[in-house]
Short mmCIF file of C-alpha atoms in Angstrom, two decimals:
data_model
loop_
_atom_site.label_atom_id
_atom_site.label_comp_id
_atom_site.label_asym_id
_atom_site.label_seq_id
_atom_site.Cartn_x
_atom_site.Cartn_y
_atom_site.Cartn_z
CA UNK A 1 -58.69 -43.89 -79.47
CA UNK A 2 -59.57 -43.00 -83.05
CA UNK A 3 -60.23 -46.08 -85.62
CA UNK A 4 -56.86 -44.60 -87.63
CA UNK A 5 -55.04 -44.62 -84.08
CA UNK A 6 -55.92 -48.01 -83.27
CA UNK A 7 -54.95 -48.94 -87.54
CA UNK A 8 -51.22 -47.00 -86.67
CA UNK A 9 -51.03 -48.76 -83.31
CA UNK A 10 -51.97 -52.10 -85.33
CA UNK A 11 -49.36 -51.04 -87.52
CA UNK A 12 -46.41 -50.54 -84.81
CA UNK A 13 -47.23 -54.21 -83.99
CA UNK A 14 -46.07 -55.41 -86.96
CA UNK A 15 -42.74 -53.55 -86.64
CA UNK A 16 -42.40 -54.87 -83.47
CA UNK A 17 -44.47 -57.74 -82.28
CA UNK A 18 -47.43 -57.63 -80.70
CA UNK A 19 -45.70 -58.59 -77.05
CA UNK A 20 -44.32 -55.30 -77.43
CA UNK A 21 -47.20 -53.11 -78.04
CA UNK A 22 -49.16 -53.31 -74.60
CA UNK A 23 -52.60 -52.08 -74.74
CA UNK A 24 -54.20 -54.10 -71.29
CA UNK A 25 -55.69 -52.03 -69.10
CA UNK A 26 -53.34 -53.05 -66.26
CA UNK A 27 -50.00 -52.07 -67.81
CA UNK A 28 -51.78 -48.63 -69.11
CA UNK A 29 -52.52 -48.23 -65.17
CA UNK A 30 -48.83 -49.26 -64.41
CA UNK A 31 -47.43 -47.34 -66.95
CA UNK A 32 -49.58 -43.95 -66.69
CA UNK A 33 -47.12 -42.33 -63.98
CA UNK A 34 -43.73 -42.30 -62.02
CA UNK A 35 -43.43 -42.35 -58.94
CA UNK A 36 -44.66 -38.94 -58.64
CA UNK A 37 -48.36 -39.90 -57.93
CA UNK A 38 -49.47 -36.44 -56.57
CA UNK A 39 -48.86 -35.08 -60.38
CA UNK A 40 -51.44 -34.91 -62.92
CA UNK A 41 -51.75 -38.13 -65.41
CA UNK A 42 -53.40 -39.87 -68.44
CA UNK A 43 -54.50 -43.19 -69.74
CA UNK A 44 -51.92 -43.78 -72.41
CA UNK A 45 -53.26 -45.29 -75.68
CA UNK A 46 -50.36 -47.55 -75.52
CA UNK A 47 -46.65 -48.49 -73.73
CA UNK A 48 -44.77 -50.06 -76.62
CA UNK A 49 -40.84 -51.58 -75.41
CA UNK A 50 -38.45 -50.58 -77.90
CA UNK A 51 -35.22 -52.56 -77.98
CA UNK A 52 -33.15 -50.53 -80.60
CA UNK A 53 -32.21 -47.31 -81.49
CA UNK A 54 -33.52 -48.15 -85.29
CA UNK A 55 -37.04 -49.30 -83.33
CA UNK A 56 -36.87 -46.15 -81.55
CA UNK A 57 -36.41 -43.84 -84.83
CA UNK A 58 -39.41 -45.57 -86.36
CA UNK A 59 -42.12 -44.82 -83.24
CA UNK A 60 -41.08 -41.16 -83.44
CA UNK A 61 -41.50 -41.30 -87.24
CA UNK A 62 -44.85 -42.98 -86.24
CA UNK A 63 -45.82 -40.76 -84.25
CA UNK A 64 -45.01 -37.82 -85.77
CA UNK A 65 -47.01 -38.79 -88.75
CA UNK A 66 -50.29 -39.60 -86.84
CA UNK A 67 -50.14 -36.53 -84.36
CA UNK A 68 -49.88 -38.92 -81.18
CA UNK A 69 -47.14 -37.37 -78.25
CA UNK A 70 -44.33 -39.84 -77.29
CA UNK A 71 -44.00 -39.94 -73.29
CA UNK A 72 -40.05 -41.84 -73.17
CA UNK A 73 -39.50 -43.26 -69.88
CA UNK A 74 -36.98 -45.89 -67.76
CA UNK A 75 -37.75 -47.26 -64.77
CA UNK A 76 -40.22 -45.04 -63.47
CA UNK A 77 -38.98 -44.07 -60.62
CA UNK A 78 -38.69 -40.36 -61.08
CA UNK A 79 -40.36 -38.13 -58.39
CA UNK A 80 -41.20 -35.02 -60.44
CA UNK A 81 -43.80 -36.63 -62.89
CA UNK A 82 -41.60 -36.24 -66.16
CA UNK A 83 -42.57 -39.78 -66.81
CA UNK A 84 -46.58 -39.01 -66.49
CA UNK A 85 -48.80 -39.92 -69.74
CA UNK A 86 -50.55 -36.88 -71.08
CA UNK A 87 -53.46 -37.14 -73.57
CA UNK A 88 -53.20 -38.62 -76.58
CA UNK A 89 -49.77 -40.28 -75.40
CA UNK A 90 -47.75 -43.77 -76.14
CA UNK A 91 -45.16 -44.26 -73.78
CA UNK A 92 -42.55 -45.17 -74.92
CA UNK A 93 -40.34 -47.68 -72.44
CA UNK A 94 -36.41 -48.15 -72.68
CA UNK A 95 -36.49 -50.72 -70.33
CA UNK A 96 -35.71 -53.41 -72.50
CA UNK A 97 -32.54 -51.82 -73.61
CA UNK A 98 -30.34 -52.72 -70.67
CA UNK A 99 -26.46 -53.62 -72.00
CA UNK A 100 -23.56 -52.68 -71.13
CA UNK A 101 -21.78 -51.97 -75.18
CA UNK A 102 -18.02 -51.50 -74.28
CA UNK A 103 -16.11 -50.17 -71.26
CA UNK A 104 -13.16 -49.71 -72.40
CA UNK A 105 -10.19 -48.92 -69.88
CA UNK A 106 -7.08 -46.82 -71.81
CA UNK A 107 -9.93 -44.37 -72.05
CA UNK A 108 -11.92 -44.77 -68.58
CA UNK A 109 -15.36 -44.55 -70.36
CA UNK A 110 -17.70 -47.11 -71.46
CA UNK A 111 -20.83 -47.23 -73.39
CA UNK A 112 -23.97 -48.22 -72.37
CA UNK A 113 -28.24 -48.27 -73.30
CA UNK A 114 -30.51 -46.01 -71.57
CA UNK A 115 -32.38 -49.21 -69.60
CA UNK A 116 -28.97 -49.82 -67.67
CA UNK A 117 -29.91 -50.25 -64.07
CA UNK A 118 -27.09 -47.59 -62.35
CA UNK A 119 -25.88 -50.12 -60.20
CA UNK A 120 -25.35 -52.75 -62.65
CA UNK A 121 -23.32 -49.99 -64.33
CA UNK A 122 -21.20 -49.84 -61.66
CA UNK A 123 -21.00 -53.35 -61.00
CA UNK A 124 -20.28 -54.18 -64.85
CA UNK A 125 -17.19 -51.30 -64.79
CA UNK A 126 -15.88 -52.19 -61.79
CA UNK A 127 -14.66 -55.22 -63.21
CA UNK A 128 -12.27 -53.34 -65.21
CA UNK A 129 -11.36 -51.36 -61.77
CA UNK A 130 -13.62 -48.08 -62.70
CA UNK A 131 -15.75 -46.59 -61.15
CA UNK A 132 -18.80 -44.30 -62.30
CA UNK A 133 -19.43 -42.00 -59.33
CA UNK A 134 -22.95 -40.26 -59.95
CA UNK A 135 -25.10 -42.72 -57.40
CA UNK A 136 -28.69 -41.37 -56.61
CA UNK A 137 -29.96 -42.80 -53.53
CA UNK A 138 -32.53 -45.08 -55.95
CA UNK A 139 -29.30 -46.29 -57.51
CA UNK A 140 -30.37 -49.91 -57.34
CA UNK A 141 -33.61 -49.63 -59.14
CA UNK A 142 -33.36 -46.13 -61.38
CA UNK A 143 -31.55 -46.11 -64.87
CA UNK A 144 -28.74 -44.61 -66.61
CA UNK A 145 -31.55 -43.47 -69.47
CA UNK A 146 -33.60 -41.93 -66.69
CA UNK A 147 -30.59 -40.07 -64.82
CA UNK A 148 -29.49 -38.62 -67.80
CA UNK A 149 -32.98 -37.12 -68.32
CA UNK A 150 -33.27 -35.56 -64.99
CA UNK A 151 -29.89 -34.86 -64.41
CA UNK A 152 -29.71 -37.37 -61.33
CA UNK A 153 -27.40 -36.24 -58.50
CA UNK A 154 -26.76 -38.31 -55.43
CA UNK A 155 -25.11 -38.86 -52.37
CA UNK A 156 -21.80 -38.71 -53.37
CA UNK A 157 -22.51 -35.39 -55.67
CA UNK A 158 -21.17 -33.01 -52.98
CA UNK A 159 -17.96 -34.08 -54.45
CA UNK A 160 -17.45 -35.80 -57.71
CA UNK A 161 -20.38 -34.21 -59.26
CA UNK A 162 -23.42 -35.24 -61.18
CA UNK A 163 -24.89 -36.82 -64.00
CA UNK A 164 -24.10 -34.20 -66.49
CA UNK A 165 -20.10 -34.51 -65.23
CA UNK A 166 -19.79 -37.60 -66.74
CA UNK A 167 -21.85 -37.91 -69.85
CA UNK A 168 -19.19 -37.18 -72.62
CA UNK A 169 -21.34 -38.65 -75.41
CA UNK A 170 -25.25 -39.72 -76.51
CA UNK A 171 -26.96 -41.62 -79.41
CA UNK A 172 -30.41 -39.34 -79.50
CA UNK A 173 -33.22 -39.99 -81.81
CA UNK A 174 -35.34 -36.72 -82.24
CA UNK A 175 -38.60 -35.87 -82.81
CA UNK A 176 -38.84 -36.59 -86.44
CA UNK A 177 -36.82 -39.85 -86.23
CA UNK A 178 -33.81 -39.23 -87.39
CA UNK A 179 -30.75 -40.38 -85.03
CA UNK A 180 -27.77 -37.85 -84.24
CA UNK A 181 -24.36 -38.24 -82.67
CA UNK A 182 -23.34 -36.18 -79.96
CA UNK A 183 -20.34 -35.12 -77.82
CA UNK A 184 -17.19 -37.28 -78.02
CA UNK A 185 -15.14 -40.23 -76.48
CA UNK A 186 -11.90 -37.83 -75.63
CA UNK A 187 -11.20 -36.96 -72.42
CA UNK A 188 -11.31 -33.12 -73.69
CA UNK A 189 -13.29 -31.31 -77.02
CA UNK A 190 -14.84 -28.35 -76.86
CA UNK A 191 -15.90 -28.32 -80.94
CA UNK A 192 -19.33 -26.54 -81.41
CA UNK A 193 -22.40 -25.59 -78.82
CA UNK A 194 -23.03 -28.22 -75.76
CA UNK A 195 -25.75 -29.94 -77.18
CA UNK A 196 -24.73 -33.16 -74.67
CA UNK A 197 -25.47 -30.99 -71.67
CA UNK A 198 -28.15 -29.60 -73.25
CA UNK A 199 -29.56 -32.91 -73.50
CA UNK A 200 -28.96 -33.84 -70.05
CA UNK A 201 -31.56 -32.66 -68.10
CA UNK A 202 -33.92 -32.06 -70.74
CA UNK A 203 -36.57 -35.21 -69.30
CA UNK A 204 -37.24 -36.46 -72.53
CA UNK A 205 -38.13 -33.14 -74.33
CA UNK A 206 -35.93 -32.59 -76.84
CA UNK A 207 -35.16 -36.47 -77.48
CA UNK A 208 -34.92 -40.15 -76.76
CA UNK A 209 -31.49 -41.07 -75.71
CA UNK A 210 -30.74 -44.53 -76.73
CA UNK A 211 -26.94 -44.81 -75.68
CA UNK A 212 -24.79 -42.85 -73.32
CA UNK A 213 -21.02 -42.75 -73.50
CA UNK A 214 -19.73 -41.72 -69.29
CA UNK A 215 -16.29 -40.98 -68.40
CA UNK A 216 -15.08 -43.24 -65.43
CA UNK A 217 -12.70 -42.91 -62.96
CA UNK A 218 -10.40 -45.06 -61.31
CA UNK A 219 -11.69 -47.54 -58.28
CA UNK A 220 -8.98 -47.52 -56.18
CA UNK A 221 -6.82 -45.04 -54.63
CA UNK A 222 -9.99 -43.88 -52.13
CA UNK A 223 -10.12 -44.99 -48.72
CA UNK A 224 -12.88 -44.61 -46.66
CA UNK A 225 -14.51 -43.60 -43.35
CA UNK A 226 -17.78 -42.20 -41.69
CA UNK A 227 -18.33 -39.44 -39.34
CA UNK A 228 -21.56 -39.87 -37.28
CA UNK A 229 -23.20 -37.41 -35.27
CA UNK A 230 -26.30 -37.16 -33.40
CA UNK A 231 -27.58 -33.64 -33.12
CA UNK A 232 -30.64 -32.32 -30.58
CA UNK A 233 -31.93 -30.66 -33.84
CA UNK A 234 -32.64 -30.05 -37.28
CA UNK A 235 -30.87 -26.66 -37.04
CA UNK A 236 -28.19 -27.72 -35.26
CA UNK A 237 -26.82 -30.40 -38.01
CA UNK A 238 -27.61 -27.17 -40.64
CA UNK A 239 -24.87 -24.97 -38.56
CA UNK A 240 -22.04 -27.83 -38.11
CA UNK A 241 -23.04 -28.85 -42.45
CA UNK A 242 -22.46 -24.76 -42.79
CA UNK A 243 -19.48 -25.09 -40.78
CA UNK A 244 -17.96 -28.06 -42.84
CA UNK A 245 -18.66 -26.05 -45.84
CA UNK A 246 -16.70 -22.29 -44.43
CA UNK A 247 -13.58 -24.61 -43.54
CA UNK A 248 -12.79 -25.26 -47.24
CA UNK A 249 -13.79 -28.91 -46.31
CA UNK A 250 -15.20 -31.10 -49.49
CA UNK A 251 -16.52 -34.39 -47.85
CA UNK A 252 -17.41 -37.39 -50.28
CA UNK A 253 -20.64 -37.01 -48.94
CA UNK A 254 -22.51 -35.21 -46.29
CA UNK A 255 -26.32 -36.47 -45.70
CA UNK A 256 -28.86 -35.82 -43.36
CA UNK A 257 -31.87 -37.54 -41.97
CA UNK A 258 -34.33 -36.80 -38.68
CA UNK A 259 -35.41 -38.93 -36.09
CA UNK A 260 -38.91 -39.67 -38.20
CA UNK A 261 -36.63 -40.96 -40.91
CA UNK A 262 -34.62 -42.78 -38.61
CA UNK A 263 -37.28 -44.86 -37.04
CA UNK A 264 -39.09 -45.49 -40.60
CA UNK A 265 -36.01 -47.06 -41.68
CA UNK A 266 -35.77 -48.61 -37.99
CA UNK A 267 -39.33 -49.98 -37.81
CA UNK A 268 -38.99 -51.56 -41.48
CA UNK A 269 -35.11 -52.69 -41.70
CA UNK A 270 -34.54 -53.31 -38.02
CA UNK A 271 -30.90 -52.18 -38.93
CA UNK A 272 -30.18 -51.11 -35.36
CA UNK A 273 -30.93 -47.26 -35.67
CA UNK A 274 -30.42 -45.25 -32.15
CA UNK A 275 -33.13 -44.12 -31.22
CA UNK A 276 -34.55 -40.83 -29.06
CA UNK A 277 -31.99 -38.73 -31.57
CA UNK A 278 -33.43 -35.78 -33.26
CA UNK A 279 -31.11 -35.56 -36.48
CA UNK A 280 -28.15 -37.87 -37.83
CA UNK A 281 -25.51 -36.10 -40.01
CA UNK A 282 -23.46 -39.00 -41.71
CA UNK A 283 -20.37 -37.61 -43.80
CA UNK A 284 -17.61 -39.73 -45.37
CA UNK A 285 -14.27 -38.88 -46.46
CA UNK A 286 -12.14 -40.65 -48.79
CA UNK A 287 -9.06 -39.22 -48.81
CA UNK A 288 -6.25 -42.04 -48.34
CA UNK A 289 -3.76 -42.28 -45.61
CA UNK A 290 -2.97 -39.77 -43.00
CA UNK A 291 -4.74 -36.95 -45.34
CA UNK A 292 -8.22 -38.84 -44.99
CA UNK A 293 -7.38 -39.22 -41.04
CA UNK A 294 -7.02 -35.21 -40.71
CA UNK A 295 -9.92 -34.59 -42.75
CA UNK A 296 -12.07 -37.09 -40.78
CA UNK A 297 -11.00 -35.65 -37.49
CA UNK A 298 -11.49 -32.21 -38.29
CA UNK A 299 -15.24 -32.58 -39.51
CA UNK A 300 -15.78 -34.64 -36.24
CA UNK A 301 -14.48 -31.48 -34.28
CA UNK A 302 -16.81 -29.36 -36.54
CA UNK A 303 -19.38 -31.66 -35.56
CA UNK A 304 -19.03 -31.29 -31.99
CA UNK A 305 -19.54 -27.82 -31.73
CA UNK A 306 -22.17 -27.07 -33.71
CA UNK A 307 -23.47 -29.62 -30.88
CA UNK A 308 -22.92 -33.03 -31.89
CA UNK A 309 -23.66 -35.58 -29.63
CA UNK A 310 -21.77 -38.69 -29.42
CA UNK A 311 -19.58 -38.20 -32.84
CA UNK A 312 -17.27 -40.90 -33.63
CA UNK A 313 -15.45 -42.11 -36.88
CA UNK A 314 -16.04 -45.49 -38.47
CA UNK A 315 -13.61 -47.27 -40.82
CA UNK A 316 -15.40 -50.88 -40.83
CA UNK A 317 -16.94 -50.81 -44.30
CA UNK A 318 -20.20 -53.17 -42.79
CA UNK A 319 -20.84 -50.52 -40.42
CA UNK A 320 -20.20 -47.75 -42.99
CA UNK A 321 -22.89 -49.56 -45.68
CA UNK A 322 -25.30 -50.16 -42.91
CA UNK A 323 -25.35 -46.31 -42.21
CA UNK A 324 -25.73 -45.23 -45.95
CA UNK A 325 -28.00 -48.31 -46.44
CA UNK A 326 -30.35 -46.64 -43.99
CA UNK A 327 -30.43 -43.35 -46.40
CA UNK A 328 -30.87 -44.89 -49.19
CA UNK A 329 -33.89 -46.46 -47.98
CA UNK A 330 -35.58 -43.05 -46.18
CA UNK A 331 -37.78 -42.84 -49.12
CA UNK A 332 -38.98 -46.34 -49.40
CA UNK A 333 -39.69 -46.58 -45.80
CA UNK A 334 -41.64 -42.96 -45.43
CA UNK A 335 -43.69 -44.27 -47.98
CA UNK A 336 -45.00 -47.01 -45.95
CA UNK A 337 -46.60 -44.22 -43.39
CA UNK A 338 -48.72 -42.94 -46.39
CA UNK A 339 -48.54 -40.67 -49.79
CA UNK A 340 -45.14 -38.77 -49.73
CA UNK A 341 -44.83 -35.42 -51.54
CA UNK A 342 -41.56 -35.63 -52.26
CA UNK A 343 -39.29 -31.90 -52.31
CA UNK A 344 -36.21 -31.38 -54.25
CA UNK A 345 -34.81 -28.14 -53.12
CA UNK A 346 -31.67 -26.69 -52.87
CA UNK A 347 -29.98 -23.36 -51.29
CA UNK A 348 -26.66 -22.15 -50.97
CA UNK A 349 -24.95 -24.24 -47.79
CA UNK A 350 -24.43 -21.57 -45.47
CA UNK A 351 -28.39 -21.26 -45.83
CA UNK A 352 -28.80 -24.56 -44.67
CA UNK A 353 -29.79 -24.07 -41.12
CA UNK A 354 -32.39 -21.25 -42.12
CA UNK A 355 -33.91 -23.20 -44.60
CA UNK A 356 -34.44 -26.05 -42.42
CA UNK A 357 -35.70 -23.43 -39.39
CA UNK A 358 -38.40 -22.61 -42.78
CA UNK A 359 -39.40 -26.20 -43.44
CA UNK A 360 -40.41 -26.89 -39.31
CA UNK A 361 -42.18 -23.62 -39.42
CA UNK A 362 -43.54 -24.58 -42.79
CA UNK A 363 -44.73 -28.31 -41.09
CA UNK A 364 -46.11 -26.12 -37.81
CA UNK A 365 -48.33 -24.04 -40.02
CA UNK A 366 -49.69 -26.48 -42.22
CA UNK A 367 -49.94 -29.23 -39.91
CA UNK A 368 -48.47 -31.61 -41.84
CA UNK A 369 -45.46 -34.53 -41.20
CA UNK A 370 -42.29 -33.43 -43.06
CA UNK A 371 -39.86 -35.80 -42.77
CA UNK A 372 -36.58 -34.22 -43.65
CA UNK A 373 -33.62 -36.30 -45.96
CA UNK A 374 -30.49 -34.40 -47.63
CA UNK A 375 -27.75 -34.40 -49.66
CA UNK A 376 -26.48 -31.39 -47.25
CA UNK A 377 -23.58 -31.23 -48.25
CA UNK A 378 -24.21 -29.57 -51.57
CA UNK A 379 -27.21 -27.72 -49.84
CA UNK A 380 -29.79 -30.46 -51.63
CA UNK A 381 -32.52 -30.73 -49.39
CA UNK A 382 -35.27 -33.33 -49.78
CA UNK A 383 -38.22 -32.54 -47.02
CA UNK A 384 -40.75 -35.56 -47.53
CA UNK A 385 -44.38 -34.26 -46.60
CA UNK A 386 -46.62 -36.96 -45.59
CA UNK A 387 -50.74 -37.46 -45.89
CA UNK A 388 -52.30 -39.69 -44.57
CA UNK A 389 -53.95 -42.41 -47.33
CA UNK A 390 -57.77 -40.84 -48.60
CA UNK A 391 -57.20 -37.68 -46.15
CA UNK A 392 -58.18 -35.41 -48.93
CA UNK A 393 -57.50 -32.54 -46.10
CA UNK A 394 -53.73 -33.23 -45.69
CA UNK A 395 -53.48 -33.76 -48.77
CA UNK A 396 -54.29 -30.52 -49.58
CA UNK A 397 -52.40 -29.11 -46.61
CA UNK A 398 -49.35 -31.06 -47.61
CA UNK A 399 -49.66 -29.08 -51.49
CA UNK A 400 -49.61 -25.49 -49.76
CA UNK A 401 -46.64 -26.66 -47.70
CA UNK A 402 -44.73 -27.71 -50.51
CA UNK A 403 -45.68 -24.48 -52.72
CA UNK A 404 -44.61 -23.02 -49.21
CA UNK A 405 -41.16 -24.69 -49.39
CA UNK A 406 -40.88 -23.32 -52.60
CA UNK A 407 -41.20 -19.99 -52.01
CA UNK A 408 -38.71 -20.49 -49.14
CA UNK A 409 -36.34 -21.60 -51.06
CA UNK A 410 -36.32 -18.95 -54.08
CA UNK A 411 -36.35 -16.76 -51.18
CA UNK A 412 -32.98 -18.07 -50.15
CA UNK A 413 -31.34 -17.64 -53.79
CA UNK A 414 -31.85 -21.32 -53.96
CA UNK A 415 -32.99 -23.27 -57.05
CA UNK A 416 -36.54 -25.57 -57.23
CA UNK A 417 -34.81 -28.60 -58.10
CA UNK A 418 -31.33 -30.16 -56.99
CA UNK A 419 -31.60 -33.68 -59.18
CA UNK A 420 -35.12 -34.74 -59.56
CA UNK A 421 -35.61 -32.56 -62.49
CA UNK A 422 -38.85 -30.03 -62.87
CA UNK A 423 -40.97 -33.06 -64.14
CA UNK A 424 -45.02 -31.07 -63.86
CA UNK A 425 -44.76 -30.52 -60.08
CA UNK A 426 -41.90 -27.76 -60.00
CA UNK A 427 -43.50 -26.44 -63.59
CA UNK A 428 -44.81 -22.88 -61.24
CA UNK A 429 -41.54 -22.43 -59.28
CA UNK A 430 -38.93 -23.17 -61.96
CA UNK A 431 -41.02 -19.71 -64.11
CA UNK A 432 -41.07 -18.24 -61.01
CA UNK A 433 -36.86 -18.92 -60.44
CA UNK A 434 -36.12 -18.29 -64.86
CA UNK A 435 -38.17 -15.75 -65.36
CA UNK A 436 -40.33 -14.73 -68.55
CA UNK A 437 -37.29 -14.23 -71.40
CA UNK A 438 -35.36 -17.88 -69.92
CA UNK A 439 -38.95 -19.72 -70.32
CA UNK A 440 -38.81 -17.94 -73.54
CA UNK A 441 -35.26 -19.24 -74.48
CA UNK A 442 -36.47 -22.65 -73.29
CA UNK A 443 -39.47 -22.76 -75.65
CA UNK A 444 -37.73 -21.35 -78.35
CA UNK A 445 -35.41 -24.72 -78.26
CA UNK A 446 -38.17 -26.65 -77.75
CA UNK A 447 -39.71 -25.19 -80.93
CA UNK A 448 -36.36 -25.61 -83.08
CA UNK A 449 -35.91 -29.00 -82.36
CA UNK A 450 -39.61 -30.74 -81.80
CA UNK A 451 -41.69 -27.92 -83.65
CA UNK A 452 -44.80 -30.24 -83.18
CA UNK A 453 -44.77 -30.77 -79.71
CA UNK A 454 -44.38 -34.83 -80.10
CA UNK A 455 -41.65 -35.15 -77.21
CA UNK A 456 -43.31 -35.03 -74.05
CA UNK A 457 -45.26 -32.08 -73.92
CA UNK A 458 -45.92 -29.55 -71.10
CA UNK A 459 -42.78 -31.14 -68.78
CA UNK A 460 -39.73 -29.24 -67.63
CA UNK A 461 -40.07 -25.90 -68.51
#
């Protein structure tokens, strides 16, 4: 760090307090990367915890006056490494602004800062009876800030949509520090270009988002049950999610996960898991009444003969959250067996099966462990590749299988990233999907709105 660095820094303490400028070697450590660890990182010269918008407008001022890059980040929890600290980088940490600012219900939409955990969203709307739908499987740990800046998806995506689906609104400071308005709090406006959804997605490179205004729907009115069936293969569960999808069928989510999954989850959780079963495909419909029944019964038929085993429908809401408990925690619990490399791919459904045929021959050929997770449903496929700690062999194996997976995919008219955003690791496929004049559309943005390159720099496109 230069002497007039370490002055500005000095400087930035004063603004803020010194508890809020952290400089220890431990937090730099902590704060150097998401949870993407295979992705190249820095040392930042700083994290500093900003608590306002007003706090947030004068770092970027800051920084844009002594030539340092602003990293923003929420929870860290993102698995694409749009969080990592690049040279000559603070980052800069929302996590400190976590309120809920008004929900209000003649609307359905509430306001809320970017450090929000997305459950407590949920939990603080619900009280109202609303309901914000977008729920990524880390939905317990990850923040609103944070799933507006990759886009999150979820499990219940396949259906009522994404992140960018219900952001109608956003308080973003740019790169110079001064703080803009954008979208609206009416449930329709189309005035002027899309410069919310333009934001959304944009992992921190265009601005800092420092409140988010989401539409909400209604909590009740949805009543809900869970299809189970065990398949004798990966393929298998890709024909009957391909069949859902040809019989005009919308689930409220259709996920997958494979026996190495399965007994991950199992081993850690003890939550009762079958075992000796090759692939699980878990849907749920919500539909109410004798509608939901019909639905319900029709994807367990489709289940069956795309060879289900043992399919059955579940309407106790323990045994529903114990089954979509044991999703959500795939990650965690593959992450216990060693470094993951995490995928985020997705195809068109009825390429499902095929791509997942691609992935096993992909694991064969590279002998690596690819554990295999999915929203399937909306044809978001997450295959986990696992190396074993300090085997700097499968490690490397485990990168050409992934770059493999890629290619696959692309191959398949399918798209690098479903809802873990491009981050550094997709940085080769994403050109490879765009192309040389939508790069160049990209970076012409990027030019027009951070011309010096302060907002993190070299992510997402």
């Amino acid at each position: 760090m230069t002497d007039s660095a370490a002055a500005d820094l000095t400087g930035l303490e004063t603004v803020l307090g010194a508890d809020r400028v952290l400089r220890d070697p431990g937090t730099l450590a902590r704060y150097s990367h998401d949870d993407a660890e295979w992705a190249d990182f820095e040392t930042p010269l700083a994290v500093v915890l900003a608590r306002t918008t007003d706090e947030v407008a004068a770092i970027l001022r800051w920084a844009d006056g002594a030539g340092v890059r602003i990293v923003p980040r929420g929870a860290g929890t993102g698995l694409s490494g749009a969080a990592n600290a690049v040279a000559n980088s603070v980052v800069l940490s929302l996590e400190l602004m976590d309120r809920v600012l008004e929900v209000n219900v003649d609307e359905r939409y509430a306001v809320t800062q970017p450090g929000v955990v997305n459950d407590a969203l949920r939990a603080a709307v619900a009280e109202y009876g609303l309901w914000y739908p977008p729920d990524p499987a880390s939905s317990s740990i990850s923040t609103i800030g944070g799933n507006v800046a990759t886009n999150a998806g979820g499990i219940c995506c396949v259906k009522y949509g994404v992140t960018r689906d219900y952001v109608l609104g956003l308080t973003v400071v740019l790169a110079d520090g001064s703080v803009v308005e954008l979208g609206r709090r009416t449930a329709k406006g189309v005035a002027g270009y899309d410069l919310v959804g333009l934001m959304v997605g944009s992992e921190g490179t265009l601005g800092v988002v420092t409140s988010v205004t989401v539409k909400l729907l209604p909590l009740a009115g949805r009543t809900e049950r869970a299809v189970i069936g065990y398949f004798p293969s990966l393929v298998a569960a890709g024909d009957a999610v391909a069949a859902v999808s040809r019989a005009g069928i919308l689930p409220a989510a259709l996920e997958l996960l494979d026996e190495t999954c399965l007994r991950a989850v199992d081993d850690w959780m003890h939550l009762g898991l079958p075992s000796g079963v090759d692939t699980l495909l878990l849907a749920r419909v919500d539909e109410p009444g004798a509608a939901g029944d019909r639905i319900a019964a029709e994807v367990g038929e489709l289940f069956a003969a795309a060879g289900g085993a043992d399919v059955e429908i579940a309407t106790d809401p323990d045994e529903i959250d114990r089954l979509f408990q044991a999703r959500r925690l795939a990650y965690p619990a593959l992450e216990r067996l060693g470094p993951v490399l995490t995928e985020d791919i997705c195809v068109p459904r009825g390429a499902v099966p095929e791509m997942l045929r691609r992935i096993q021959a992909t694991a064969a050929a590279n002998d690596v462990t690819i554990a295999n997770i999915a929203h399937a449903g909306d044809g978001n496929l997450h295959p986990l590749i696992i190396a074993p700690e300090g085997d700097l062999s499968a490690e490397a194996r485990a990168k050409t299988a992934f770059d493999a997976i890629v290619d696959d995919c692309l191959a398949l008219g399918g798209t690098v990233t479903g809802e873990h955003g491009v981050g550094l690791l997709k940085l080769p496929g994403l050109r490879e999907e765009l192309g040389d004049r939508v790069v160049e559309m990209h970076r012409a943005v990027k030019a027009a709105l951070d011309p010096a390159g302060t907002l993190n720099p070299g992510k997402a496109f």
